[in-house]
mmCIF file of C-alpha atoms in Angstrom:
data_model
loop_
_atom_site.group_PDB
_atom_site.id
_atom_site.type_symbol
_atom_site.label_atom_id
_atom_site.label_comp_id
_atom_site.label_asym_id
_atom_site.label_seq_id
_atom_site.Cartn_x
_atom_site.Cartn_y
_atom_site.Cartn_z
ATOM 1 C CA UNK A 1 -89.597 65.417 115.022
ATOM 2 C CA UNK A 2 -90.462 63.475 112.236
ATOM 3 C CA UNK A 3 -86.880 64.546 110.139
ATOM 4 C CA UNK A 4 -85.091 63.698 113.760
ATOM 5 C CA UNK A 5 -86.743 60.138 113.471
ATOM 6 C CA UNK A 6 -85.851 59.660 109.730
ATOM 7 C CA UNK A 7 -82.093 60.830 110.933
ATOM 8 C CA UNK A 8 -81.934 58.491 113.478
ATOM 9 C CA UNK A 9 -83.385 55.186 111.224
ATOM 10 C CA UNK A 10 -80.561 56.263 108.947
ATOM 11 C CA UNK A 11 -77.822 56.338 111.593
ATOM 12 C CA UNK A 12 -78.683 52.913 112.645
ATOM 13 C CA UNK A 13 -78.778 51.880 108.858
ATOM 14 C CA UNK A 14 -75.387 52.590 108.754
ATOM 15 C CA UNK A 15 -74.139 51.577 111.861
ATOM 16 C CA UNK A 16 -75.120 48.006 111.142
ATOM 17 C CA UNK A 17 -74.042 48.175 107.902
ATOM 18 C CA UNK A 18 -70.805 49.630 108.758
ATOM 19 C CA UNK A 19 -69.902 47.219 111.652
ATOM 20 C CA UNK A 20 -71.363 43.869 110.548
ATOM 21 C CA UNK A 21 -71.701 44.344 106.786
ATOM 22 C CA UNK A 22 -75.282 43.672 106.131
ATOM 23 C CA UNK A 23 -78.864 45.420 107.268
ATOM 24 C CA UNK A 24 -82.218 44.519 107.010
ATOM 25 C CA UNK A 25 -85.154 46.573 106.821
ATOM 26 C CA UNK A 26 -88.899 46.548 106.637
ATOM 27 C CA UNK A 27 -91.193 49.008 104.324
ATOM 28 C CA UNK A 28 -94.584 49.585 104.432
ATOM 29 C CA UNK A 29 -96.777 49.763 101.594
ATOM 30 C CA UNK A 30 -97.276 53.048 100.381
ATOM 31 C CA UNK A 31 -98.376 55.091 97.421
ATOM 32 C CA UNK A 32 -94.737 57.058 97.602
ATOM 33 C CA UNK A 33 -92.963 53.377 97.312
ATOM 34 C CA UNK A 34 -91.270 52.158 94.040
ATOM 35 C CA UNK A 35 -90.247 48.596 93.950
ATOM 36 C CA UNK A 36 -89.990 48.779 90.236
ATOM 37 C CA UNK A 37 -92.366 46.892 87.930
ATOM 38 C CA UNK A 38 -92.855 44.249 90.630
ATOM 39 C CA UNK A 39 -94.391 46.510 93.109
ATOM 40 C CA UNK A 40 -95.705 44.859 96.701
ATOM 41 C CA UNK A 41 -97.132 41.370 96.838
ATOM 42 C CA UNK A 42 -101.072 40.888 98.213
ATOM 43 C CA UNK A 43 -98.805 39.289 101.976
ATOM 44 C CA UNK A 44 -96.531 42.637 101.396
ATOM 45 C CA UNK A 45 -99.245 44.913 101.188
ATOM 46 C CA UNK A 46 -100.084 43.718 104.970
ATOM 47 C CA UNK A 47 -97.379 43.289 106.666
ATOM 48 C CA UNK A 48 -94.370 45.254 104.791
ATOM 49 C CA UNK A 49 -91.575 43.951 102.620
ATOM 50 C CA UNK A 50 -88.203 43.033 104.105
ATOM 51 C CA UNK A 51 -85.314 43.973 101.898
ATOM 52 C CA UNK A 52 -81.770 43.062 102.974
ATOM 53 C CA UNK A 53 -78.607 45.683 102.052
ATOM 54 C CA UNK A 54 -74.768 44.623 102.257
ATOM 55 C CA UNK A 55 -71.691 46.822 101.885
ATOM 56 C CA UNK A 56 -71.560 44.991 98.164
ATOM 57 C CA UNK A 57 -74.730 46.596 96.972
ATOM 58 C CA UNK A 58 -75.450 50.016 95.142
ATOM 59 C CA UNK A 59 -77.329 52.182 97.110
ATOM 60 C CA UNK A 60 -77.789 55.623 98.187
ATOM 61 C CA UNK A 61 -79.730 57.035 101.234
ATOM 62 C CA UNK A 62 -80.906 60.643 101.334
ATOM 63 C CA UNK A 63 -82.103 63.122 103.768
ATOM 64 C CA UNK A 64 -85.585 61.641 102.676
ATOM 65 C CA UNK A 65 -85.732 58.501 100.293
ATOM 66 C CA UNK A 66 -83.150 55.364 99.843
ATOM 67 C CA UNK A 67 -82.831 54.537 96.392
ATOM 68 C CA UNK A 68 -81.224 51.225 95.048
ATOM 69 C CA UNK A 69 -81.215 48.596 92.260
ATOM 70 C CA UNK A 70 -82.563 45.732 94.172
ATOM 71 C CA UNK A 71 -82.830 41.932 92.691
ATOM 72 C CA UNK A 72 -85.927 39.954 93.338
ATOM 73 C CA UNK A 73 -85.020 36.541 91.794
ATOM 74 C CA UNK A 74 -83.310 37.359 88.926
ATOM 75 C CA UNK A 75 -84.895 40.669 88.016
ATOM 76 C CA UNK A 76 -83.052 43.979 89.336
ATOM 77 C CA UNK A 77 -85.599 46.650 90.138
ATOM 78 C CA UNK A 78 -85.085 49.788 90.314
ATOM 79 C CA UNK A 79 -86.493 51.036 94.154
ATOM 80 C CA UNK A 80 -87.316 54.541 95.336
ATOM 81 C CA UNK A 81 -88.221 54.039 99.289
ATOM 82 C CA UNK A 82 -88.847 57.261 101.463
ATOM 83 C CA UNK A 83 -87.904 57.519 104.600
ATOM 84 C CA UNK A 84 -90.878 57.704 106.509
ATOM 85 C CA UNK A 85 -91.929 54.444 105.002
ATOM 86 C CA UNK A 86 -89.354 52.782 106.615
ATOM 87 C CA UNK A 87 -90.577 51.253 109.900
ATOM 88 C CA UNK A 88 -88.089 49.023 111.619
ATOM 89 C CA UNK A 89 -83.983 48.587 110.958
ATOM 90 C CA UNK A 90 -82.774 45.603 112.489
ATOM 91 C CA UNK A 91 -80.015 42.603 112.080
ATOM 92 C CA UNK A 92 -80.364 39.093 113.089
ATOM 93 C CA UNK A 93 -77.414 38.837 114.186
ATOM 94 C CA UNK A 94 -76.547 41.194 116.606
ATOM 95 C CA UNK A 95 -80.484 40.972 117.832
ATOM 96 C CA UNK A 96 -81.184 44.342 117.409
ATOM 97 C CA UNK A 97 -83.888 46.334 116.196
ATOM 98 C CA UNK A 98 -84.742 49.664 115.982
ATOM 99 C CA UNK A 99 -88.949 50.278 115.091
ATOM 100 C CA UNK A 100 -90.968 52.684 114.524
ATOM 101 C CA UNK A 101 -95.074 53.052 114.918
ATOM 102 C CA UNK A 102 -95.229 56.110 112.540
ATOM 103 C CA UNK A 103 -94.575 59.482 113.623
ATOM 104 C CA UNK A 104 -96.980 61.365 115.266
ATOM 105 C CA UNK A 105 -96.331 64.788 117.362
ATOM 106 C CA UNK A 106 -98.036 66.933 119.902
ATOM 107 C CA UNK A 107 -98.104 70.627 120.011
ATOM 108 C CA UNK A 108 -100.103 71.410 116.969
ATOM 109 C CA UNK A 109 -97.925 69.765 114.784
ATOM 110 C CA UNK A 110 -99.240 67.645 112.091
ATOM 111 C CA UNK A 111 -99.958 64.106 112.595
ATOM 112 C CA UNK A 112 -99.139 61.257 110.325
ATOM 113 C CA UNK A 113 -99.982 58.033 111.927
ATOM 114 C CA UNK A 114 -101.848 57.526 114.791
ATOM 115 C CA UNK A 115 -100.681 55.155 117.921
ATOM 116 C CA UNK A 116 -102.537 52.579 118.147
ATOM 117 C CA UNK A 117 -105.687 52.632 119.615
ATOM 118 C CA UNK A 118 -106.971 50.805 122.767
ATOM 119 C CA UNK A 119 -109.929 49.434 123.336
ATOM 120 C CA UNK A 120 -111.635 49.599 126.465
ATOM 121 C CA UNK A 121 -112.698 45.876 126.936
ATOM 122 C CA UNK A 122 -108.759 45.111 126.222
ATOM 123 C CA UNK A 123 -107.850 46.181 129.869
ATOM 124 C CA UNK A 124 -110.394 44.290 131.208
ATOM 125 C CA UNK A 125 -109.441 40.814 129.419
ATOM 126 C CA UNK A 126 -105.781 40.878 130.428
ATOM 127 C CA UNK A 127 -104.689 42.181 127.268
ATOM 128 C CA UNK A 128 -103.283 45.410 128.666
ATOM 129 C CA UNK A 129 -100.330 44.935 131.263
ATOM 130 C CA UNK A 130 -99.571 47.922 133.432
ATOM 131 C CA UNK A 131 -95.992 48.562 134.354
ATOM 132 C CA UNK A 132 -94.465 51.055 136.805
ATOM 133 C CA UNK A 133 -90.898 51.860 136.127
ATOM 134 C CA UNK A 134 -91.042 54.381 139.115
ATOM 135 C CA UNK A 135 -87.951 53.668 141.565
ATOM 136 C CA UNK A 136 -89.061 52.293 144.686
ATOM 137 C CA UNK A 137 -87.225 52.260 147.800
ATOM 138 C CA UNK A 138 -85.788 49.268 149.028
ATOM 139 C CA UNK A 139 -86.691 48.762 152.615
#
């Protein structure tokens, strides 16, 4: 599962890319991340760094890690991002995202990230809408 959902955040890498020539994405902080000497800032650490990729730019995306020279200011840093570190692909301009919550399997298989968890009083202060997406009948 998790190697299907690193192929698909890949796929839509490079279907933006390819058909509207730039792609943003979002990374999480993580021990396995390189951004060079400049690492992640305190604000990064929380809630990921958004890095920005055009058909101009060196790059080169794996079965596992994308690796580029990225500049921040005027420093170029060298970046080593894996692919489960990656949580969202999206572009602006054709408002469209594609996100992930970190992969997480049943059957025995290992777990990486847990869903998020719900807290009982949540349901009962409205913060937990229930939808049915069951066809009804019309009458």
């Amino acid at each position: 599962m998790r190697k299907t959902i690193n192929n698909l955040k890949k796929h839509v890498f490079y279907e933006i890319l390819n058909s509207h020539g730039r792609v943003f994405i979002i990374v999480k902080h993580s021990d396995n991340v390189v951004i060079g000497k400049r690492g992640f800032t305190k604000e990064e650490k929380e809630k990921g760094l958004i890095l920005v990729f055009n058909t101009q730019m060196n790059f080169d995306w794996q079965d596992d890690a994308l690796t580029a020279k990225l500049v921040f200011g005027t420093k170029a840093e060298h970046c080593f991002i894996p692919s489960d570190d990656i949580i969202c692909v999206f572009s602006p301009e054709l408002n469209l995202q594609f996100t992930t919550l970190g992969v997480y399997e049943d059957n025995n298989n290992k777990i990486e990230d847990e869903p998020p968890k719900k807290h009982k009083d949540d349901e009962q202060k409205g913060k937990i809408i229930k939808v049915d997406f069951s066809k009804k009948e019309k009458t």
